[in-house]
Structure formats: structure tokens, C-alpha cells
XYZ file of C-alpha atoms in Angstrom:
582
model
C 70.175 95.502 110.976
C 67.566 94.683 112.480
C 67.866 90.501 114.064
C 64.418 88.592 115.696
C 64.945 86.516 118.842
C 66.521 83.393 116.687
C 69.241 85.049 115.087
C 70.157 86.341 118.809
C 69.573 83.136 119.968
C 71.254 80.949 117.784
C 74.940 83.110 117.644
C 74.806 83.173 121.699
C 74.426 79.446 121.232
C 77.585 78.859 118.448
C 79.107 82.130 120.486
C 81.769 80.357 122.274
C 82.947 78.642 118.679
C 82.264 75.157 119.727
C 81.390 73.252 117.386
C 76.131 73.042 117.199
C 75.068 70.516 115.258
C 72.242 71.326 112.741
C 68.747 70.318 113.926
C 70.279 72.281 117.789
C 71.036 75.083 115.778
C 67.410 74.402 113.101
C 65.350 74.224 116.344
C 66.535 77.415 118.388
C 65.983 78.879 114.888
C 62.462 77.741 114.330
C 63.009 76.849 110.520
C 63.614 73.315 108.311
C 67.585 72.006 108.990
C 68.292 72.464 105.245
C 66.608 75.603 105.551
C 69.152 77.143 108.284
C 71.126 78.442 105.891
C 69.235 80.481 104.299
C 68.278 81.744 107.973
C 71.966 82.355 108.204
C 72.094 84.527 105.615
C 70.368 87.267 107.381
C 72.997 87.743 109.676
C 74.932 90.930 109.430
C 77.432 90.626 106.830
C 80.684 90.745 109.299
C 79.180 87.967 111.223
C 78.171 85.765 108.426
C 82.162 84.907 107.054
C 83.172 83.362 110.339
C 80.626 80.356 109.626
C 81.988 76.843 108.978
C 80.025 74.260 108.469
C 82.185 70.063 108.933
C 80.158 67.022 109.031
C 76.463 68.589 109.759
C 77.669 70.743 112.814
C 78.519 74.279 113.017
C 81.304 76.226 113.864
C 82.097 79.695 114.764
C 86.438 81.685 114.160
C 86.030 83.077 116.478
C 83.964 83.800 119.570
C 81.761 86.202 120.127
C 80.377 88.788 122.536
C 76.871 87.307 122.637
C 75.558 86.133 125.560
C 71.795 83.937 125.547
C 69.014 85.155 128.224
C 69.354 83.184 130.935
C 72.827 82.946 131.147
C 73.464 87.129 131.593
C 70.961 86.647 134.213
C 73.022 83.599 136.662
C 75.690 85.565 136.456
C 74.527 88.528 137.556
C 72.690 87.372 140.340
C 75.391 85.173 141.755
C 76.852 89.223 142.014
C 73.888 89.935 143.819
C 72.911 92.056 140.626
C 69.526 93.115 139.142
C 70.140 92.356 135.367
C 68.752 93.074 131.856
C 69.757 91.514 128.793
C 69.294 94.361 126.415
C 70.112 93.237 122.344
C 69.579 96.418 121.505
C 69.512 100.528 122.865
C 70.402 103.191 122.367
C 72.930 102.418 124.962
C 73.131 100.826 127.863
C 74.671 104.134 130.691
C 69.957 106.382 129.562
C 69.118 102.625 130.188
C 69.918 102.669 133.515
C 70.464 107.253 134.163
C 66.340 107.442 133.626
C 66.900 104.299 136.975
C 68.214 106.842 139.001
C 66.450 109.368 138.148
C 63.029 107.801 138.991
C 65.012 106.248 142.393
C 68.587 105.739 144.555
C 67.584 102.264 144.911
C 66.115 100.920 142.259
C 69.235 102.158 140.642
C 71.062 100.279 142.803
C 73.108 97.207 141.164
C 70.622 97.331 137.873
C 73.074 96.339 135.568
C 72.273 96.184 131.476
C 74.026 94.111 129.120
C 74.141 95.085 125.129
C 74.276 93.723 122.470
C 74.520 96.038 120.393
C 74.134 100.245 120.953
C 73.189 103.041 118.236
C 75.144 105.666 120.194
C 77.052 104.270 122.955
C 80.016 106.903 124.041
C 82.611 107.201 125.806
C 84.826 110.115 128.038
C 84.880 113.612 126.107
C 81.640 112.760 124.062
C 83.452 110.391 122.052
C 81.286 108.152 120.212
C 82.373 104.125 120.967
C 82.359 102.328 118.282
C 82.062 98.772 117.988
C 80.560 95.973 115.338
C 77.830 92.779 116.979
C 80.240 90.514 119.397
C 82.865 92.623 119.146
C 82.633 94.650 121.914
C 81.760 93.741 125.532
C 79.326 96.432 127.025
C 76.968 96.968 130.241
C 75.896 99.740 132.406
C 75.297 99.127 136.331
C 74.413 101.888 138.734
C 75.941 102.487 142.473
C 74.488 103.993 145.407
C 76.695 106.248 147.121
C 76.107 108.229 150.712
C 78.575 110.200 149.763
C 78.627 113.928 147.853
C 79.392 114.273 144.129
C 82.634 115.007 144.651
C 83.483 112.470 146.880
C 83.507 110.450 144.032
C 86.054 111.832 141.655
C 88.521 108.659 141.757
C 85.048 105.977 141.342
C 86.872 105.841 137.620
C 89.630 104.957 138.851
C 88.874 102.204 140.844
C 86.488 100.907 138.108
C 89.523 100.940 136.103
C 91.476 98.748 138.694
C 89.019 95.777 138.912
C 88.855 95.093 135.035
C 92.771 95.482 135.729
C 92.020 93.170 139.149
C 89.471 90.729 136.393
C 91.543 90.879 133.342
C 94.712 89.471 134.827
C 92.575 86.618 136.702
C 91.870 85.741 133.547
C 96.107 85.331 132.978
C 95.553 88.866 131.350
C 98.453 91.140 131.321
C 96.412 94.471 130.583
C 98.063 98.032 132.191
C 95.379 101.027 133.255
C 95.610 104.863 131.448
C 95.162 107.226 132.733
C 92.427 107.522 134.322
C 90.655 105.213 133.015
C 91.800 103.298 130.219
C 92.736 99.335 129.633
C 95.079 99.690 127.479
C 98.277 96.667 126.359
C 100.987 98.812 124.970
C 99.714 101.812 123.272
C 96.403 99.604 122.215
C 93.281 100.590 123.371
C 91.264 97.600 125.024
C 88.640 99.303 127.224
C 87.561 101.818 128.302
C 84.794 103.017 131.081
C 82.588 106.076 130.891
C 80.453 107.945 134.780
C 78.154 109.353 135.196
C 76.540 110.662 138.332
C 72.974 111.858 138.806
C 72.091 113.247 142.170
C 68.962 112.150 143.650
C 66.968 111.571 147.257
C 69.817 112.238 149.592
C 71.696 110.133 146.955
C 74.468 110.133 144.185
C 73.941 106.968 142.222
C 77.328 106.477 139.347
C 76.530 105.007 136.633
C 79.260 102.849 134.917
C 79.262 102.571 131.329
C 82.162 99.925 130.650
C 83.304 99.098 127.120
C 85.795 95.816 126.243
C 87.096 94.467 122.800
C 86.124 91.326 122.328
C 87.663 90.209 119.104
C 89.529 92.864 117.535
C 87.862 95.399 116.259
C 88.388 95.441 112.490
C 87.391 99.264 111.621
C 89.445 100.679 114.447
C 92.603 101.889 115.490
C 95.343 100.907 117.783
C 93.514 98.562 119.336
C 93.697 95.159 121.837
C 91.239 92.748 121.536
C 90.245 89.920 124.809
C 90.744 87.039 122.162
C 94.540 88.373 120.299
C 95.657 88.803 123.991
C 94.791 85.467 124.717
C 95.971 83.770 121.689
C 99.148 85.902 121.890
C 100.060 84.081 125.357
C 98.987 80.945 123.497
C 96.011 80.408 126.004
C 92.989 79.212 125.163
C 90.263 81.657 125.076
C 87.962 82.637 127.896
C 84.399 82.887 127.359
C 82.112 85.665 126.535
C 80.397 84.282 130.656
C 83.207 84.338 131.808
C 84.592 87.726 131.292
C 81.699 89.059 132.711
C 81.695 86.475 135.527
C 85.000 87.616 136.239
C 84.145 91.868 135.678
C 81.593 91.474 137.939
C 83.243 89.921 140.736
C 86.062 92.801 140.574
C 84.117 95.236 140.530
C 81.406 94.773 143.031
C 83.448 93.525 146.099
C 86.031 96.878 144.767
C 82.934 99.414 144.639
C 81.912 97.632 148.078
C 85.664 98.499 149.573
C 85.407 102.093 147.633
C 82.187 102.843 149.521
C 83.497 102.577 153.497
C 86.696 103.761 152.754
C 87.357 105.478 149.996
C 90.218 105.340 147.187
C 92.946 105.321 149.450
C 93.659 101.873 149.920
C 93.802 100.310 146.748
C 95.691 103.718 145.960
C 99.013 101.418 145.408
C 97.980 99.778 143.441
C 96.026 101.459 141.140
C 99.481 102.962 140.743
C 101.617 99.247 139.982
C 98.346 99.757 137.138
C 99.752 102.495 135.566
C 101.200 102.564 131.877
C 102.962 105.379 132.485
C 103.911 105.554 136.294
C 107.443 107.611 136.099
C 106.920 108.006 132.820
C 107.234 110.958 130.856
C 104.268 112.228 129.213
C 102.787 114.118 127.796
C 98.119 116.571 128.186
C 96.699 116.904 125.500
C 93.647 119.375 125.492
C 92.172 120.164 122.082
C 94.743 118.052 120.172
C 97.074 120.783 121.506
C 100.478 120.445 123.944
C 99.792 122.003 127.560
C 101.686 120.388 129.506
C 105.246 117.671 129.671
C 106.907 116.075 132.183
C 106.928 112.992 133.918
C 103.325 110.960 135.590
C 104.878 111.062 139.058
C 101.829 109.493 140.376
C 98.356 109.939 141.187
C 96.317 110.904 144.945
C 94.079 109.635 146.748
C 91.353 112.511 144.623
C 92.335 110.241 140.801
C 94.088 114.390 140.663
C 97.229 113.215 138.181
C 100.517 114.362 139.665
C 102.681 115.850 137.284
C 106.851 116.649 137.550
C 106.823 119.886 135.151
C 110.721 121.904 134.994
C 108.174 124.441 136.507
C 107.650 122.126 139.739
C 104.040 119.246 140.536
C 100.881 120.573 139.168
C 97.398 118.443 140.014
C 95.580 117.534 137.168
C 91.597 116.181 137.158
C 91.825 114.436 134.049
C 88.057 117.027 132.911
C 88.529 117.261 128.926
C 92.679 116.304 128.831
C 93.598 113.901 127.871
C 97.412 111.942 128.109
C 100.258 110.528 125.961
C 103.033 108.216 126.495
C 106.791 110.668 125.746
C 109.459 107.541 126.159
C 110.509 108.356 121.906
C 112.811 111.629 123.537
C 115.003 113.713 121.111
C 118.969 113.731 121.385
C 120.503 115.882 124.091
C 121.316 118.599 121.613
C 117.835 118.589 119.635
C 115.909 118.987 122.681
C 118.390 121.715 123.296
C 117.654 123.355 120.668
C 113.878 122.937 120.454
C 111.836 121.871 118.367
C 112.496 120.543 114.845
C 109.808 120.357 111.993
C 109.825 117.464 109.889
C 108.188 118.183 105.829
C 106.767 115.013 104.257
C 107.155 116.326 99.967
C 104.003 113.647 98.576
C 103.086 113.927 95.120
C 100.311 115.940 95.348
C 100.372 117.988 98.855
C 102.567 118.231 101.385
C 102.055 116.949 105.121
C 104.070 118.799 108.415
C 104.537 117.849 111.713
C 106.234 119.739 114.657
C 108.242 117.773 116.853
C 109.362 118.847 121.011
C 110.621 116.307 123.453
C 110.208 113.777 120.204
C 106.504 114.039 120.251
C 103.938 115.483 117.728
C 102.289 119.007 119.370
C 100.660 119.270 115.508
C 100.631 117.953 112.263
C 99.096 119.875 109.109
C 99.271 119.359 105.218
C 98.663 122.647 102.605
C 98.591 121.796 98.197
C 101.621 123.006 96.617
C 99.477 125.454 94.481
C 99.107 126.910 98.026
C 101.195 127.175 100.665
C 100.752 130.140 102.393
C 99.594 127.752 105.474
C 103.055 126.642 105.786
C 104.594 130.179 105.492
C 102.557 131.699 108.499
C 102.920 128.230 110.662
C 106.483 129.411 110.053
C 106.021 133.032 110.848
C 104.635 131.292 114.216
C 106.704 129.042 115.898
C 110.335 128.854 114.084
C 113.056 129.844 114.626
C 116.942 130.115 113.775
C 117.232 126.970 116.319
C 114.790 124.580 114.806
C 115.935 121.761 113.159
C 114.305 121.400 109.464
C 114.248 117.899 107.333
C 112.396 116.220 105.304
C 111.065 113.323 102.153
C 110.034 114.301 99.308
C 109.354 112.644 95.562
C 107.111 115.875 94.798
C 110.324 116.609 92.482
C 112.977 120.096 92.851
C 110.629 123.051 91.928
C 108.289 122.169 94.904
C 110.688 121.309 96.575
C 112.272 124.769 95.788
C 108.459 126.754 97.072
C 108.923 124.891 100.034
C 111.935 126.217 100.932
C 111.322 129.834 99.461
C 107.522 129.820 101.353
C 110.344 128.234 105.587
C 112.883 131.453 104.246
C 114.801 127.753 104.882
C 117.080 125.878 103.288
C 115.628 121.915 104.110
C 118.050 118.873 105.354
C 116.259 117.163 102.328
C 117.173 112.256 103.343
C 117.004 110.782 100.246
C 116.419 106.766 100.835
C 120.103 105.303 102.773
C 121.776 101.539 102.246
C 120.713 100.853 105.395
C 119.279 102.992 108.518
C 117.864 102.407 112.131
C 119.383 98.807 111.178
C 116.798 97.963 108.320
C 118.793 97.192 105.112
C 117.597 98.508 102.164
C 117.553 95.594 99.592
C 116.753 98.371 96.474
C 119.211 97.189 94.056
C 119.386 101.562 93.221
C 119.335 103.066 96.293
C 119.179 106.034 94.504
C 116.578 105.497 92.390
C 113.228 103.800 95.691
C 111.540 106.422 96.493
C 112.787 108.190 99.520
C 108.681 107.975 101.274
C 108.304 104.181 101.199
C 111.793 104.574 102.725
C 110.453 106.614 105.500
C 107.286 104.452 105.904
C 109.699 101.588 106.346
C 111.162 102.511 108.902
C 107.463 104.568 110.459
C 106.450 100.927 110.664
C 109.380 99.924 112.894
C 107.140 102.311 115.496
C 104.565 99.995 115.248
C 105.456 96.977 114.617
C 108.816 93.982 114.675
C 107.641 91.317 113.023
C 107.587 91.220 109.447
C 105.039 93.090 107.432
C 103.942 94.854 104.446
C 103.563 98.769 104.075
C 101.452 99.985 102.367
C 100.494 103.603 101.278
C 97.540 104.854 99.336
C 98.807 107.749 98.238
C 99.169 109.391 94.000
C 100.566 106.734 93.504
C 99.776 103.074 95.219
C 103.104 101.185 96.405
C 103.554 97.872 98.525
C 106.150 96.595 100.425
C 107.809 93.920 102.629
C 109.375 94.286 105.414
C 111.370 90.481 107.476
C 111.162 90.683 110.706
C 114.886 90.488 111.341
C 114.792 94.619 109.508
C 115.534 92.846 105.928
C 113.445 95.791 104.006
C 112.957 93.447 100.511
C 111.568 96.436 98.067
C 107.746 96.005 97.314
C 105.337 96.935 93.820
C 104.051 100.522 92.653
C 100.483 101.089 90.580
C 98.424 103.283 90.435
C 96.089 104.849 92.875
C 92.703 105.949 92.858
C 92.397 108.693 91.000
C 95.143 107.649 88.271
C 92.934 104.441 87.315
C 90.274 106.416 87.354
C 91.940 108.979 85.170
C 93.721 106.257 82.992
C 90.082 104.239 82.461
C 88.341 107.967 81.425
C 90.436 109.248 79.395
C 91.403 105.737 77.099
C 88.290 103.739 76.947
C 84.936 104.849 75.379
C 82.471 105.597 78.410
C 84.221 105.014 82.030
C 83.776 108.427 81.966
C 81.458 109.221 84.655
C 81.160 108.890 87.984
C 82.562 106.391 90.738
C 80.473 104.403 93.000
C 80.408 101.949 95.998
C 82.939 99.439 96.581
C 80.590 96.002 96.447
C 80.688 92.259 96.058
C 79.201 92.002 93.300
C 78.736 95.626 91.390
C 75.586 95.551 88.900
C 76.215 99.290 87.503
C 79.249 100.711 86.007
C 80.345 102.726 88.134
C 80.227 101.034 90.790
C 82.112 97.695 89.027
C 84.644 100.460 88.794
C 85.895 100.827 92.165
C 84.958 97.638 92.985
C 87.821 97.198 90.644
C 90.423 99.270 91.416
C 89.115 98.085 94.834
C 89.428 95.049 94.582
C 93.590 95.659 92.538
C 94.473 97.035 95.881
C 93.218 95.081 98.074
C 94.813 92.264 95.879
C 97.974 93.404 95.348
C 98.841 94.020 99.282
C 97.247 90.567 99.902
C 99.835 89.123 97.189
C 102.573 90.624 99.061
C 101.400 89.508 102.753
C 101.856 86.047 101.302
C 104.978 85.904 99.424
C 106.002 87.746 102.279
C 104.356 85.246 104.732
C 106.522 81.618 102.238
C 109.504 84.627 102.646
C 109.402 84.522 106.838
C 108.744 80.879 107.507
C 105.905 79.504 108.217
C 104.131 80.429 111.745
C 105.758 83.683 111.700
C 102.973 86.830 112.240
C 103.536 88.984 109.112
C 101.404 92.401 109.309
C 99.716 94.971 107.603
C 100.463 98.956 108.158
C 98.149 101.332 106.154
C 98.633 104.452 105.507
C 97.463 107.252 103.145
C 94.065 109.074 102.160
C 92.469 105.211 101.609
C 93.520 103.216 103.561
C 90.555 102.896 106.153
C 88.604 102.701 102.781
C 90.864 99.411 101.635
C 90.935 97.875 104.694
C 87.686 97.796 105.060
C 87.032 96.022 101.797
C 89.209 93.819 102.722
C 88.246 89.878 103.381
C 86.389 89.722 106.771
C 89.009 86.168 107.334
C 92.344 87.984 105.866
C 91.509 91.056 108.581
C 91.173 89.486 111.698
C 93.517 86.236 111.458
C 96.063 89.292 111.116
C 97.744 91.957 112.786
C 95.739 95.439 109.892
C 97.334 98.630 111.608
C 96.139 101.755 109.982
C 98.172 105.043 111.140
C 98.459 108.046 109.582
C 101.837 110.257 108.596
C 104.160 107.102 108.007
C 106.250 109.255 105.793
C 106.594 111.834 108.979
C 106.997 108.780 112.375
C 109.994 107.927 109.549
C 111.252 110.467 109.374
C 111.056 110.959 113.623
C 112.992 107.074 114.352
C 115.592 108.387 111.641
C 116.991 112.236 113.915
C 116.338 109.771 117.106
C 118.176 107.562 116.585
C 120.565 109.036 114.638
């Protein structure tokens, strides 16, 4: 949606979340006060839902990372940057790269702050996902006399500068090597540095994105505003955050230009989440090294202590994951585990080494040959095979035939891992629901609603003191469609898209099914919130093939006010938790 300059002015006025009188807003919009509601309807849907009106004043329920042009220029100028605000662009990095190709001096300390990027990017060619107002994004150039190979640690220095700025605002964040800003396992921000050699100088183009409010459509994310709420502090405005970031970046880049990375290496390691902890290093999704993160060197390379000795790893196309859930010693000695999730329509399996997945696969029961091939390539007599299944005995036998081994199939239990099962007859309780509940504890310690969107949709309740209360079962999307096609005249048709007010039968079917699932989720959430008590958070953990669509269809206010996480393979996480702690 392309916005007019007046829309940006009104958003900037409201972006701090404080009340503004409609007369002032109408003046900025260039309309009469009575026309302001119509003007607001031209905003993007996720922005429209944030508005609250009271006694002639408007405010947003959440602040946004939206700036007034003169505000950004003033902040940049205070730190010596030549600043421009871009409401919409392809990529703020591309804007600075173009300047760098023309002249290193033109790019030096040129700053571009972007509200929207159509092709923002991160490390390893990944796209940077964002919606208007959710993420603070900017790029700047810095011309160095140093050659490119002496700037290998610059991205680590940039991450340290950002971490220092957040600390000055009272936020407790860390760095994941090489340059991600994180809160635990959730990503808060990322940094991409691209270099251009021109005129005897190296221009580093530094792109930074920081989640200002929690992004709805990004899994395992953190945000500045959510951190303030957790710390019971009043949130900082986007302007204050930008000012803090630019101040620390300017200071640390000047120091790096003089002295390199060595003087701040110890500070970086103190901020590194995984320092002296077990980690896995992956390339193309596969584990290539595992060991203890022993620090970084003056060039920014990771020092990894492995069973074969110390390795020096440069970032490149390498991804790092924590490995802080080692298996019991007897499992480690046996080599690997194979974990199986026997769903109604397909089998999922995961190989586990030292407490972490190395590969996850799936196949329909009509053709499990890929499981057999996987077993031939990876299996041996020492591998422990553990699973849970709701698929029935015949399909379980098909699985065991491919492996040539008996599987340790686990049922629902009356109690496990400190979680008490209140189901009246646990033997009737689907094992997948039980292990979904156990797996959810890897992602939330609060009360939570655990939703699985598969052949059936299950919605279960788990209290903050680990009482599994049970839940509901309803047909999944495909079963709903089949029932409508078989039992209702004229409704055997292609399912359409979800709309708030569908005006075709196909869209009405899609919207009705989605409303049913969202309604079940929100009803269970309300019941659990009443059960655990006012003021306690109730999270939502959702898994299964339809999870992303369900989260997208939930009301914006619900997602903003609650923690909602999409987790693939939740059953397998539950199995992993069980074998680690049995």
C-alpha cells in the first residue's frame, strides 16, 4: 500500500503512542476533522487496528518506528551523519552502496533511515521480513583507509555498539556470533555489512534492523517494546532508540578505525550469549562442527573447542545454534537417537545428536521408503528409537518394517517432567497432545494454550505451575471441507481465501473454517487466563501445517497483547525433552 505524505505525517505524530487531538491530526492530514476517520481507513490494516479514540483525541495502543523528517535529520546531525528519511525504498543498503560507488567521501557517514523496504536483506542472502512501523531500519556508510581484509571484525564491533546502546536504555540483550542481537533464543535485530573498494578507500555499508514492536509474522522474535514491558519500564520512543544507536555506532566505529577490534574484544565476549557454552555450527542446515564456543579472535573468527582440538571458524555461510540441552551420558555414548512422530496422515522423524536435531524429515504412510533409505544411511545397532503415534497399529508396523527394529512407542502419561496430566483416562489421551504439551515447555514457562493444526485441530491448556488441564478436539481444515462437501448441497467446491466479510461461497467456506479454529483458540485462551488469575500471561504455542495461516488470521489486538509462537515439530521437541530428563 502506497501512502501519501500526509499519511506519513499523521503516523509520525501518533508514533509515540501518546494522545493527539483530532484538530492537529486533521491539519496534518489536510482534511476536516469529520473526514479523519475516512482518511485513517487508507492506512495498512495492521496499523488501522492500533487506533483508539476518546474525547476528541487519538492514540495508538503501541508505539511505532515511524519518524518525522526533521526529527530524523536532527538526530543524525547530532552525531555527524548526513541524513535522509526514506518512506519507501528497495533497500537502504543499496542507497548507500550507490553513493559509495560514486565517491567514498560522499558515502562516509551518509545515513538513510527507511520506513519500508521492498527488498531488505540480511546475512546469507536472507530477506528481512518487516511490516510498517514494526522494525527500525537504517543504513550508513563509513570510509576506512584500511583494506577490506582488515575489516573482518567490523560486524562484531557494530553488534557490540548496538548492544551497548540497548543497555543504556535499560535493556538486557546479548549477541549471537557474529552479529545478531538476541534475547535468549529470540532474535531482536540483525546487521549486514557490505564493502566497496573505491578511490583507495574501503567503504563499509552497514545495514541495521531492530524489531521495535513484536513482529506478528516472524517466528522466535523479540522486540524493544516487549523488553520494556517485561522489565516494567516505560518504553523508549523510536527517536530515543535511534539516537542511542547512532551515538554508540559513531563512537565505536571511530575507535575501530584507529585501533581495530582488539581493544573491545573482551567486551564483545562478555556480551556473547554463547561464550563458553556448547554450540552447533551448521551449513545448509546440516551440522558441520560441534563444541564449546571459546571466544573470538581479533579478526572476529569464532574459536571452537571440539573433540578434535580447537578450530578457527570464519562466519561466511555458517550458522550457529546453541547446544545447551545435552543428552544423558548413556545416550551420548550410544551415538544418536531417532525420534518419530506418527501423525494421522504422515510420519515425521528427527535424528538427534548431543541434544540437538541434525536433520528432520517427513513422508506419507503410502510411501515410507525415504525413512528406510535414511535408516540405511544413518542407522546402526546403537541408535535409540523413540516415538509417539496416533496413527494406529497398522501404520506403526509399517514404520518398524522400514527400520527393521522395534520402536519404543510412548503413550500419554499421568505425569512427566513435572507436568501433571488431569485427563480422566490418560490411556485415551492422544500421545501427540501430551508430547506437544511437554514440548511447549521448551518455548514458554508461562501458562499456555497449545494448539496443533493437523488432520484434527487440538487446543489444550497448560497452567504456569505445570498442570495439564485437557482441551478440545475439532476437525481440521481438510475434514471440515470434506464434511461440507459430503453433507451439504452445492458446497463441494474449491476453498477460497479468508476475508473479514467474505462475499463468495468459496471465500465464505475458507473464512468460516478459519473463524472456527481462531474462535476455539481464543475461547481456550480466555478460559485459561481466568483460571490462572488476572495479571498472569498466557502464551500461545501453535504447531502444524496450518499454524502460520491461523496466526495471520487472529485479531491484531490479540497477537499484540499476547505472546504467540509458531513451532514446527512440537511433538518431537516433547520427545526430546522426555529422553533428556527421564
